[in-house]
Short mmCIF file of C-alpha atoms in Angstrom, two decimals:
data_model
loop_
_atom_site.label_atom_id
_atom_site.label_comp_id
_atom_site.label_asym_id
_atom_site.label_seq_id
_atom_site.Cartn_x
_atom_site.Cartn_y
_atom_site.Cartn_z
CA UNK Z 1 22.23 10.44 18.74
CA UNK Z 2 20.19 11.44 15.68
CA UNK Z 3 17.01 13.49 15.90
CA UNK Z 4 14.93 10.39 15.10
CA UNK Z 5 16.62 8.42 17.87
CA UNK Z 6 16.04 11.27 20.31
CA UNK Z 7 12.33 11.26 19.54
CA UNK Z 8 12.01 7.50 19.95
CA UNK Z 9 14.01 7.60 23.18
CA UNK Z 10 11.71 10.30 24.52
CA UNK Z 11 8.55 8.26 24.04
CA UNK Z 12 6.96 7.41 27.35
CA UNK Z 13 7.78 3.92 28.71
CA UNK Z 14 4.39 2.87 30.05
CA UNK Z 15 0.72 3.31 29.40
CA UNK Z 16 -1.65 2.28 26.61
CA UNK Z 17 -1.34 2.86 22.90
CA UNK Z 18 -2.42 6.46 22.30
CA UNK Z 19 -5.61 7.26 20.50
CA UNK Z 20 -5.45 9.03 17.15
CA UNK Z 21 -4.86 12.73 17.38
CA UNK Z 22 -2.12 15.30 17.04
CA UNK Z 23 -1.54 15.54 20.79
CA UNK Z 24 -1.15 11.83 21.36
CA UNK Z 25 2.16 10.44 22.53
CA UNK Z 26 3.70 7.04 21.87
CA UNK Z 27 4.80 4.46 24.34
CA UNK Z 28 7.73 2.80 22.68
CA UNK Z 29 9.99 2.45 25.67
CA UNK Z 30 10.59 -0.34 28.12
CA UNK Z 31 7.83 -2.34 29.76
CA UNK Z 32 7.54 -3.97 33.12
CA UNK Z 33 9.86 -6.89 32.33
CA UNK Z 34 12.83 -7.31 30.03
CA UNK Z 35 12.31 -8.83 26.61
CA UNK Z 36 14.70 -11.68 27.40
CA UNK Z 37 12.80 -12.62 30.54
CA UNK Z 38 9.44 -12.37 28.75
CA UNK Z 39 10.61 -14.53 25.85
CA UNK Z 40 12.11 -17.13 28.21
CA UNK Z 41 9.00 -17.42 30.37
CA UNK Z 42 6.60 -17.43 27.43
CA UNK Z 43 8.74 -19.99 25.63
CA UNK Z 44 8.57 -22.36 28.59
CA UNK Z 45 4.82 -21.84 28.93
CA UNK Z 46 4.33 -22.47 25.22
CA UNK Z 47 6.25 -25.76 25.39
CA UNK Z 48 4.18 -26.86 28.38
CA UNK Z 49 0.93 -25.86 26.68
CA UNK Z 50 1.94 -27.70 23.51
CA UNK Z 51 2.79 -30.80 25.53
CA UNK Z 52 -0.56 -30.66 27.29
CA UNK Z 53 -2.35 -30.23 23.96
CA UNK Z 54 -0.52 -33.23 22.50
CA UNK Z 55 -1.37 -35.55 25.38
CA UNK Z 56 -4.96 -34.45 26.00
CA UNK Z 57 -8.01 -35.30 23.93
CA UNK Z 58 -10.62 -37.96 23.33
CA UNK Z 59 -7.72 -40.43 23.44
CA UNK Z 60 -5.25 -39.65 26.23
CA UNK Z 61 -1.60 -40.47 25.71
CA UNK Z 62 0.89 -40.29 28.64
CA UNK Z 63 3.51 -37.52 28.54
CA UNK Z 64 6.42 -39.97 28.47
CA UNK Z 65 4.85 -41.87 25.60
CA UNK Z 66 4.18 -38.68 23.67
CA UNK Z 67 7.76 -37.47 23.81
CA UNK Z 68 9.05 -40.93 22.89
CA UNK Z 69 6.80 -40.96 19.83
CA UNK Z 70 8.07 -37.54 18.74
CA UNK Z 71 11.67 -38.51 19.39
CA UNK Z 72 11.19 -41.67 17.32
CA UNK Z 73 9.74 -39.64 14.45
CA UNK Z 74 12.74 -37.31 14.57
CA UNK Z 75 15.57 -39.78 15.06
CA UNK Z 76 14.12 -43.24 14.51
CA UNK Z 77 15.52 -46.15 16.45
CA UNK Z 78 18.72 -44.21 17.16
CA UNK Z 79 16.81 -42.16 19.75
CA UNK Z 80 14.14 -44.69 20.73
CA UNK Z 81 15.40 -48.21 20.05
CA UNK Z 82 12.33 -50.07 21.36
CA UNK Z 83 9.00 -48.51 20.28
CA UNK Z 84 6.27 -49.80 22.59
CA UNK Z 85 3.23 -47.90 21.35
CA UNK Z 86 0.48 -48.73 18.92
CA UNK Z 87 0.23 -47.48 15.36
CA UNK Z 88 -2.92 -45.55 16.32
CA UNK Z 89 -1.08 -43.64 19.06
CA UNK Z 90 1.70 -42.81 16.65
CA UNK Z 91 -0.76 -41.39 14.10
CA UNK Z 92 -2.72 -39.45 16.73
CA UNK Z 93 0.34 -37.70 18.16
CA UNK Z 94 2.59 -37.18 15.13
CA UNK Z 95 0.12 -36.82 12.26
CA UNK Z 96 -2.98 -35.35 13.89
CA UNK Z 97 -2.27 -33.42 17.08
CA UNK Z 98 1.22 -32.10 16.34
CA UNK Z 99 0.28 -30.39 13.03
CA UNK Z 100 -2.80 -29.00 14.77
CA UNK Z 101 -0.80 -27.54 17.65
CA UNK Z 102 1.72 -26.03 15.25
CA UNK Z 103 -1.01 -24.53 13.07
CA UNK Z 104 -2.74 -23.05 16.12
CA UNK Z 105 0.53 -21.47 17.18
CA UNK Z 106 1.22 -20.04 13.73
CA UNK Z 107 -2.27 -18.56 13.39
CA UNK Z 108 -2.24 -17.01 16.86
CA UNK Z 109 1.20 -15.51 16.30
CA UNK Z 110 0.24 -14.08 12.89
CA UNK Z 111 -3.01 -12.55 14.15
CA UNK Z 112 -1.32 -10.99 17.18
CA UNK Z 113 1.45 -9.49 15.07
CA UNK Z 114 -1.11 -8.19 12.55
CA UNK Z 115 -3.19 -6.66 15.33
CA UNK Z 116 -0.19 -4.99 16.93
CA UNK Z 117 0.90 -3.44 13.64
CA UNK Z 118 -2.63 -2.38 12.74
CA UNK Z 119 -3.13 -0.63 16.08
CA UNK Z 120 0.14 1.22 15.61
CA UNK Z 121 -0.54 2.22 12.01
CA UNK Z 122 -3.99 3.66 12.70
CA UNK Z 123 -2.92 4.78 16.20
CA UNK Z 124 -6.01 3.26 17.73
CA UNK Z 125 -6.10 0.66 20.56
CA UNK Z 126 -9.55 -0.54 19.45
CA UNK Z 127 -8.38 -1.67 16.01
CA UNK Z 128 -8.12 -5.36 15.23
CA UNK Z 129 -8.46 -7.62 12.18
CA UNK Z 130 -11.83 -8.93 13.36
CA UNK Z 131 -13.31 -5.73 14.76
CA UNK Z 132 -12.73 -3.68 11.61
CA UNK Z 133 -13.84 -6.43 9.24
CA UNK Z 134 -10.51 -7.53 7.76
CA UNK Z 135 -11.00 -11.16 8.81
CA UNK Z 136 -14.53 -11.16 7.38
CA UNK Z 137 -13.19 -9.79 4.12
CA UNK Z 138 -10.60 -12.56 3.93
CA UNK Z 139 -13.29 -15.17 4.63
CA UNK Z 140 -15.57 -13.73 1.94
CA UNK Z 141 -12.74 -13.85 -0.57
CA UNK Z 142 -12.15 -17.51 0.22
CA UNK Z 143 -15.87 -18.33 0.03
CA UNK Z 144 -16.17 -16.65 -3.38
CA UNK Z 145 -13.44 -18.92 -4.72
CA UNK Z 146 -15.10 -22.00 -3.21
CA UNK Z 147 -18.58 -21.00 -4.40
CA UNK Z 148 -17.58 -20.63 -8.04
CA UNK Z 149 -15.15 -23.54 -8.11
CA UNK Z 150 -12.07 -21.44 -8.83
CA UNK Z 151 -9.64 -23.58 -6.83
CA UNK Z 152 -7.43 -24.15 -9.85
CA UNK Z 153 -4.19 -23.87 -7.88
CA UNK Z 154 -5.60 -25.40 -4.71
CA UNK Z 155 -4.49 -23.81 -1.45
CA UNK Z 156 -2.56 -21.10 -3.31
CA UNK Z 157 -5.75 -19.82 -4.95
CA UNK Z 158 -7.48 -19.80 -1.57
CA UNK Z 159 -4.63 -17.82 0.00
CA UNK Z 160 -4.61 -15.25 -2.81
CA UNK Z 161 -8.40 -14.82 -2.64
CA UNK Z 162 -8.33 -14.41 1.15
CA UNK Z 163 -5.52 -11.86 0.87
CA UNK Z 164 -7.37 -9.88 -1.79
CA UNK Z 165 -10.55 -9.87 0.30
CA UNK Z 166 -8.68 -8.72 3.40
CA UNK Z 167 -6.85 -5.93 1.56
CA UNK Z 168 -9.98 -4.64 -0.19
CA UNK Z 169 -11.97 -4.66 3.05
CA UNK Z 170 -9.21 -2.84 4.91
CA UNK Z 171 -9.09 -0.15 2.23
CA UNK Z 172 -12.87 0.37 2.35
CA UNK Z 173 -13.05 0.54 6.16
CA UNK Z 174 -10.17 3.00 6.39
CA UNK Z 175 -11.77 5.19 3.71
CA UNK Z 176 -15.02 5.21 5.69
CA UNK Z 177 -13.24 5.90 9.00
CA UNK Z 178 -11.16 8.82 7.73
CA UNK Z 179 -12.53 12.23 8.62
CA UNK Z 180 -10.62 15.47 7.97
CA UNK Z 181 -7.45 13.49 7.39
CA UNK Z 182 -7.77 11.54 10.66
CA UNK Z 183 -9.09 8.09 11.52
CA UNK Z 184 -11.50 8.44 14.43
CA UNK Z 185 -12.33 5.66 16.89
CA UNK Z 186 -16.09 5.82 16.38
CA UNK Z 187 -15.93 5.86 12.59
CA UNK Z 188 -13.41 3.02 12.56
CA UNK Z 189 -15.61 0.73 14.67
CA UNK Z 190 -18.85 1.68 12.92
CA UNK Z 191 -17.21 1.34 9.53
CA UNK Z 192 -15.93 -2.11 10.45
CA UNK Z 193 -19.35 -3.18 11.71
CA UNK Z 194 -21.08 -1.88 8.58
CA UNK Z 195 -18.65 -3.48 6.14
CA UNK Z 196 -18.66 -6.71 8.15
CA UNK Z 197 -22.46 -6.85 8.00
CA UNK Z 198 -22.42 -6.40 4.23
CA UNK Z 199 -19.81 -9.12 3.86
CA UNK Z 200 -21.82 -11.45 6.10
CA UNK Z 201 -24.89 -10.89 3.94
CA UNK Z 202 -22.85 -11.51 0.79
CA UNK Z 203 -21.47 -14.73 2.23
CA UNK Z 204 -24.99 -15.91 3.13
CA UNK Z 205 -26.16 -15.11 -0.39
CA UNK Z 206 -23.34 -17.15 -1.86
CA UNK Z 207 -24.24 -20.09 0.34
CA UNK Z 208 -27.98 -19.93 -0.40
CA UNK Z 209 -27.42 -19.81 -4.15
CA UNK Z 210 -24.72 -22.46 -4.22
CA UNK Z 211 -25.51 -25.66 -6.15
CA UNK Z 212 -23.47 -27.73 -3.68
CA UNK Z 213 -25.20 -28.54 -0.36
CA UNK Z 214 -21.81 -29.07 1.32
CA UNK Z 215 -20.80 -25.43 0.96
CA UNK Z 216 -22.89 -24.46 4.00
CA UNK Z 217 -20.84 -26.65 6.33
CA UNK Z 218 -17.63 -25.33 4.78
CA UNK Z 219 -18.74 -21.73 5.30
CA UNK Z 220 -19.54 -22.51 8.94
CA UNK Z 221 -15.88 -23.44 9.29
CA UNK Z 222 -14.79 -20.11 7.77
CA UNK Z 223 -17.04 -18.03 10.00
CA UNK Z 224 -16.26 -19.77 13.33
CA UNK Z 225 -12.69 -20.92 12.77
CA UNK Z 226 -10.85 -24.06 13.76
CA UNK Z 227 -7.74 -26.15 13.24
CA UNK Z 228 -9.37 -29.50 12.47
CA UNK Z 229 -8.07 -29.45 8.88
CA UNK Z 230 -4.43 -29.18 9.98
CA UNK Z 231 -2.00 -31.29 7.98
CA UNK Z 232 1.73 -31.10 7.54
CA UNK Z 233 1.47 -29.66 4.04
CA UNK Z 234 -0.89 -26.91 5.26
CA UNK Z 235 1.78 -25.53 7.61
CA UNK Z 236 4.24 -24.45 4.93
CA UNK Z 237 2.56 -21.27 3.66
CA UNK Z 238 1.59 -19.74 7.06
CA UNK Z 239 5.01 -20.56 8.49
CA UNK Z 240 6.83 -18.88 5.59
CA UNK Z 241 4.50 -15.86 5.61
CA UNK Z 242 4.82 -15.41 9.39
CA UNK Z 243 8.62 -15.64 9.29
CA UNK Z 244 8.87 -13.21 6.37
CA UNK Z 245 6.31 -10.82 7.87
CA UNK Z 246 7.98 -10.65 11.29
CA UNK Z 247 11.39 -10.17 9.66
CA UNK Z 248 10.10 -7.24 7.58
CA UNK Z 249 8.27 -5.69 10.52
CA UNK Z 250 11.23 -5.94 12.90
CA UNK Z 251 13.41 -4.27 10.29
CA UNK Z 252 10.90 -1.39 10.18
CA UNK Z 253 10.18 -1.36 13.91
CA UNK Z 254 11.71 2.10 14.36
CA UNK Z 255 9.35 3.54 11.75
CA UNK Z 256 6.39 1.88 13.46
CA UNK Z 257 7.48 3.50 16.72
CA UNK Z 258 7.66 6.89 15.01
CA UNK Z 259 4.04 6.62 13.89
CA UNK Z 260 3.01 6.58 17.55
CA UNK Z 261 4.26 10.15 17.87
CA UNK Z 262 2.05 11.38 15.02
CA UNK Z 263 2.27 11.75 11.27
CA UNK Z 264 3.77 15.25 11.41
CA UNK Z 265 6.62 14.24 13.70
CA UNK Z 266 7.32 11.08 11.69
CA UNK Z 267 7.27 13.00 8.42
CA UNK Z 268 9.61 15.66 9.82
CA UNK Z 269 12.12 12.92 10.55
CA UNK Z 270 12.13 11.70 6.96
CA UNK Z 271 9.51 8.95 7.00
CA UNK Z 272 7.19 8.80 3.99
CA UNK Z 273 4.15 8.23 6.18
CA UNK Z 274 1.63 7.60 3.40
CA UNK Z 275 3.77 5.05 1.55
CA UNK Z 276 4.87 3.34 4.76
CA UNK Z 277 1.30 3.07 6.02
CA UNK Z 278 0.20 1.52 2.71
CA UNK Z 279 3.02 -1.02 2.91
CA UNK Z 280 2.04 -1.96 6.45
CA UNK Z 281 -1.59 -2.41 5.38
CA UNK Z 282 -0.41 -4.88 2.74
CA UNK Z 283 1.62 -6.81 5.33
CA UNK Z 284 -1.41 -6.96 7.66
CA UNK Z 285 -3.65 -8.12 4.81
CA UNK Z 286 -1.20 -10.89 3.88
CA UNK Z 287 -0.92 -12.13 7.47
CA UNK Z 288 -4.68 -12.10 8.03
CA UNK Z 289 -5.51 -13.52 4.60
CA UNK Z 290 -3.19 -16.50 5.00
CA UNK Z 291 -4.44 -17.30 8.51
CA UNK Z 292 -8.09 -17.13 7.44
CA UNK Z 293 -7.33 -19.38 4.46
CA UNK Z 294 -6.03 -22.14 6.75
CA UNK Z 295 -8.15 -21.68 9.88
CA UNK Z 296 -11.20 -19.55 9.12
CA UNK Z 297 -12.12 -16.44 11.11
CA UNK Z 298 -10.81 -16.53 14.69
CA UNK Z 299 -11.93 -13.31 16.29
CA UNK Z 300 -10.50 -11.01 18.96
CA UNK Z 301 -6.98 -12.48 18.97
CA UNK Z 302 -5.53 -9.51 17.09
CA UNK Z 303 -7.46 -7.09 19.30
CA UNK Z 304 -6.73 -8.49 22.76
CA UNK Z 305 -3.20 -9.81 22.72
CA UNK Z 306 -1.33 -6.68 21.55
CA UNK Z 307 -2.50 -5.07 24.80
CA UNK Z 308 -0.98 -7.98 26.73
CA UNK Z 309 2.29 -7.51 24.85
CA UNK Z 310 2.41 -3.78 25.61
CA UNK Z 311 1.61 -4.49 29.26
CA UNK Z 312 4.61 -6.82 29.42
CA UNK Z 313 7.31 -5.03 27.44
CA UNK Z 314 5.92 -1.66 26.35
CA UNK Z 315 4.99 -0.45 22.87
CA UNK Z 316 8.42 -0.58 21.23
CA UNK Z 317 8.01 -2.87 18.23
CA UNK Z 318 11.53 -4.26 18.19
CA UNK Z 319 10.89 -5.57 21.70
CA UNK Z 320 7.21 -6.28 21.26
CA UNK Z 321 7.03 -8.24 18.01
CA UNK Z 322 9.00 -11.31 19.22
CA UNK Z 323 6.90 -11.34 22.39
CA UNK Z 324 3.73 -10.99 20.30
CA UNK Z 325 4.63 -14.16 18.41
CA UNK Z 326 4.89 -16.17 21.63
CA UNK Z 327 1.85 -14.60 23.33
CA UNK Z 328 -0.32 -15.26 20.26
CA UNK Z 329 0.89 -18.83 19.86
CA UNK Z 330 0.35 -19.60 23.57
CA UNK Z 331 -3.18 -18.20 23.59
CA UNK Z 332 -4.43 -20.03 20.50
CA UNK Z 333 -2.86 -23.33 21.51
CA UNK Z 334 -4.71 -23.12 24.83
CA UNK Z 335 -7.94 -21.95 23.12
CA UNK Z 336 -7.79 -24.92 20.76
CA UNK Z 337 -7.16 -27.26 23.69
CA UNK Z 338 -10.30 -25.93 25.42
CA UNK Z 339 -12.29 -26.25 22.20
CA UNK Z 340 -11.25 -29.89 21.81
CA UNK Z 341 -11.79 -31.00 25.40
CA UNK Z 342 -14.63 -29.02 26.97
CA UNK Z 343 -17.37 -31.22 25.43
CA UNK Z 344 -15.53 -34.44 24.57
CA UNK Z 345 -16.11 -36.23 22.19
CA UNK Z 346 -17.60 -33.19 20.41
CA UNK Z 347 -15.40 -30.29 19.33
CA UNK Z 348 -16.23 -26.60 19.56
CA UNK Z 349 -15.09 -24.10 16.93
CA UNK Z 350 -12.10 -22.20 18.27
CA UNK Z 351 -13.76 -18.92 17.32
CA UNK Z 352 -16.40 -19.53 20.00
CA UNK Z 353 -13.74 -19.83 22.70
CA UNK Z 354 -11.86 -16.72 21.61
CA UNK Z 355 -15.13 -14.75 21.36
CA UNK Z 356 -16.12 -15.73 24.91
CA UNK Z 357 -12.82 -14.29 26.11
CA UNK Z 358 -12.54 -11.41 23.65
CA UNK Z 359 -16.09 -10.06 23.91
CA UNK Z 360 -15.83 -9.03 27.59
CA UNK Z 361 -12.32 -7.73 26.95
CA UNK Z 362 -13.56 -5.51 24.13
CA UNK Z 363 -16.34 -4.11 26.34
CA UNK Z 364 -13.80 -3.34 29.06
CA UNK Z 365 -11.54 -1.68 26.48
CA UNK Z 366 -14.40 0.49 25.23
CA UNK Z 367 -15.29 1.59 28.76
CA UNK Z 368 -11.65 2.36 29.60
CA UNK Z 369 -11.25 4.39 26.43
CA UNK Z 370 -14.46 6.26 27.18
CA UNK Z 371 -13.30 7.15 30.68
CA UNK Z 372 -10.03 8.51 29.28
CA UNK Z 373 -11.89 10.60 26.72
CA UNK Z 374 -14.06 12.03 29.52
CA UNK Z 375 -10.95 12.77 31.61
CA UNK Z 376 -9.48 14.81 28.76
#
């Protein structure tokens, strides 16, 4: 066993992600359940949640009818020889709800993966794309493009602008949070709040000075988030980015685990910490930028769900990243279902639902972290 493998094997199996500091230890070992069992259970729950989301709404469609419609779309009359549903039901299930469910799953998975990586890279359990302003930066980048009519390449331009905004915001917040070579919890949160406030003011200024009166309603979508604009063609970019991002991150999962033991230990084992951290920041910015471009800002997903993943399978990223994909997809599919059905026929922004869950969770996380600091 190499020295690097010995260090990773020695990381404690349970407990929370360590706070930044030279004495912190990682938790990259096994969790409470095996990865196979977690993936199997979460996969079944995700299928059930997707089925419920497909059948439930302002127009209810029976389960049996829903699956027959999907089977007919996949295999035609070879699978379902006698279609007995209306054209409206076919459009609702296959062209409206199914792309929406898939988009919700992709966005939730991407945000959870981004949050898990971000918390590992900065070694801070309070980090998240929304809390530290990355999502707001992506939204501002998209709004700038919309405000000045720069959508020359359509959705591609929007994705690039959102990515650029996310990356620039992340760089600014991390520069503010760094003190004596370390990223402190308080400076990270305060830096994110400060930068987020500036971006919010900038976004409001862009809206107030816009010649188009429709920009205000579009910006409301970006700031509260939702999947109402889901279409089949919209799914391509987030699906490709998520698949590529998870593949890259799993291939570097050992290096992510090493960061939990501290920069000095990781550097002693041959990891170029500075370059690796920069690369991971780019991956996070891409994941967040693409999700914001297709769904707007959906807060707290990247903050909450990595803690659920670590509770289930520990902090090892090779084990945790596949589980993070399923946990994130399951949560956002259910959040979107609540947003669509709680005040039928009206529809709530998904960001409101996630904030109602994530806000109390963040307060609890702050109090828990404070108690641990006092105990030290």
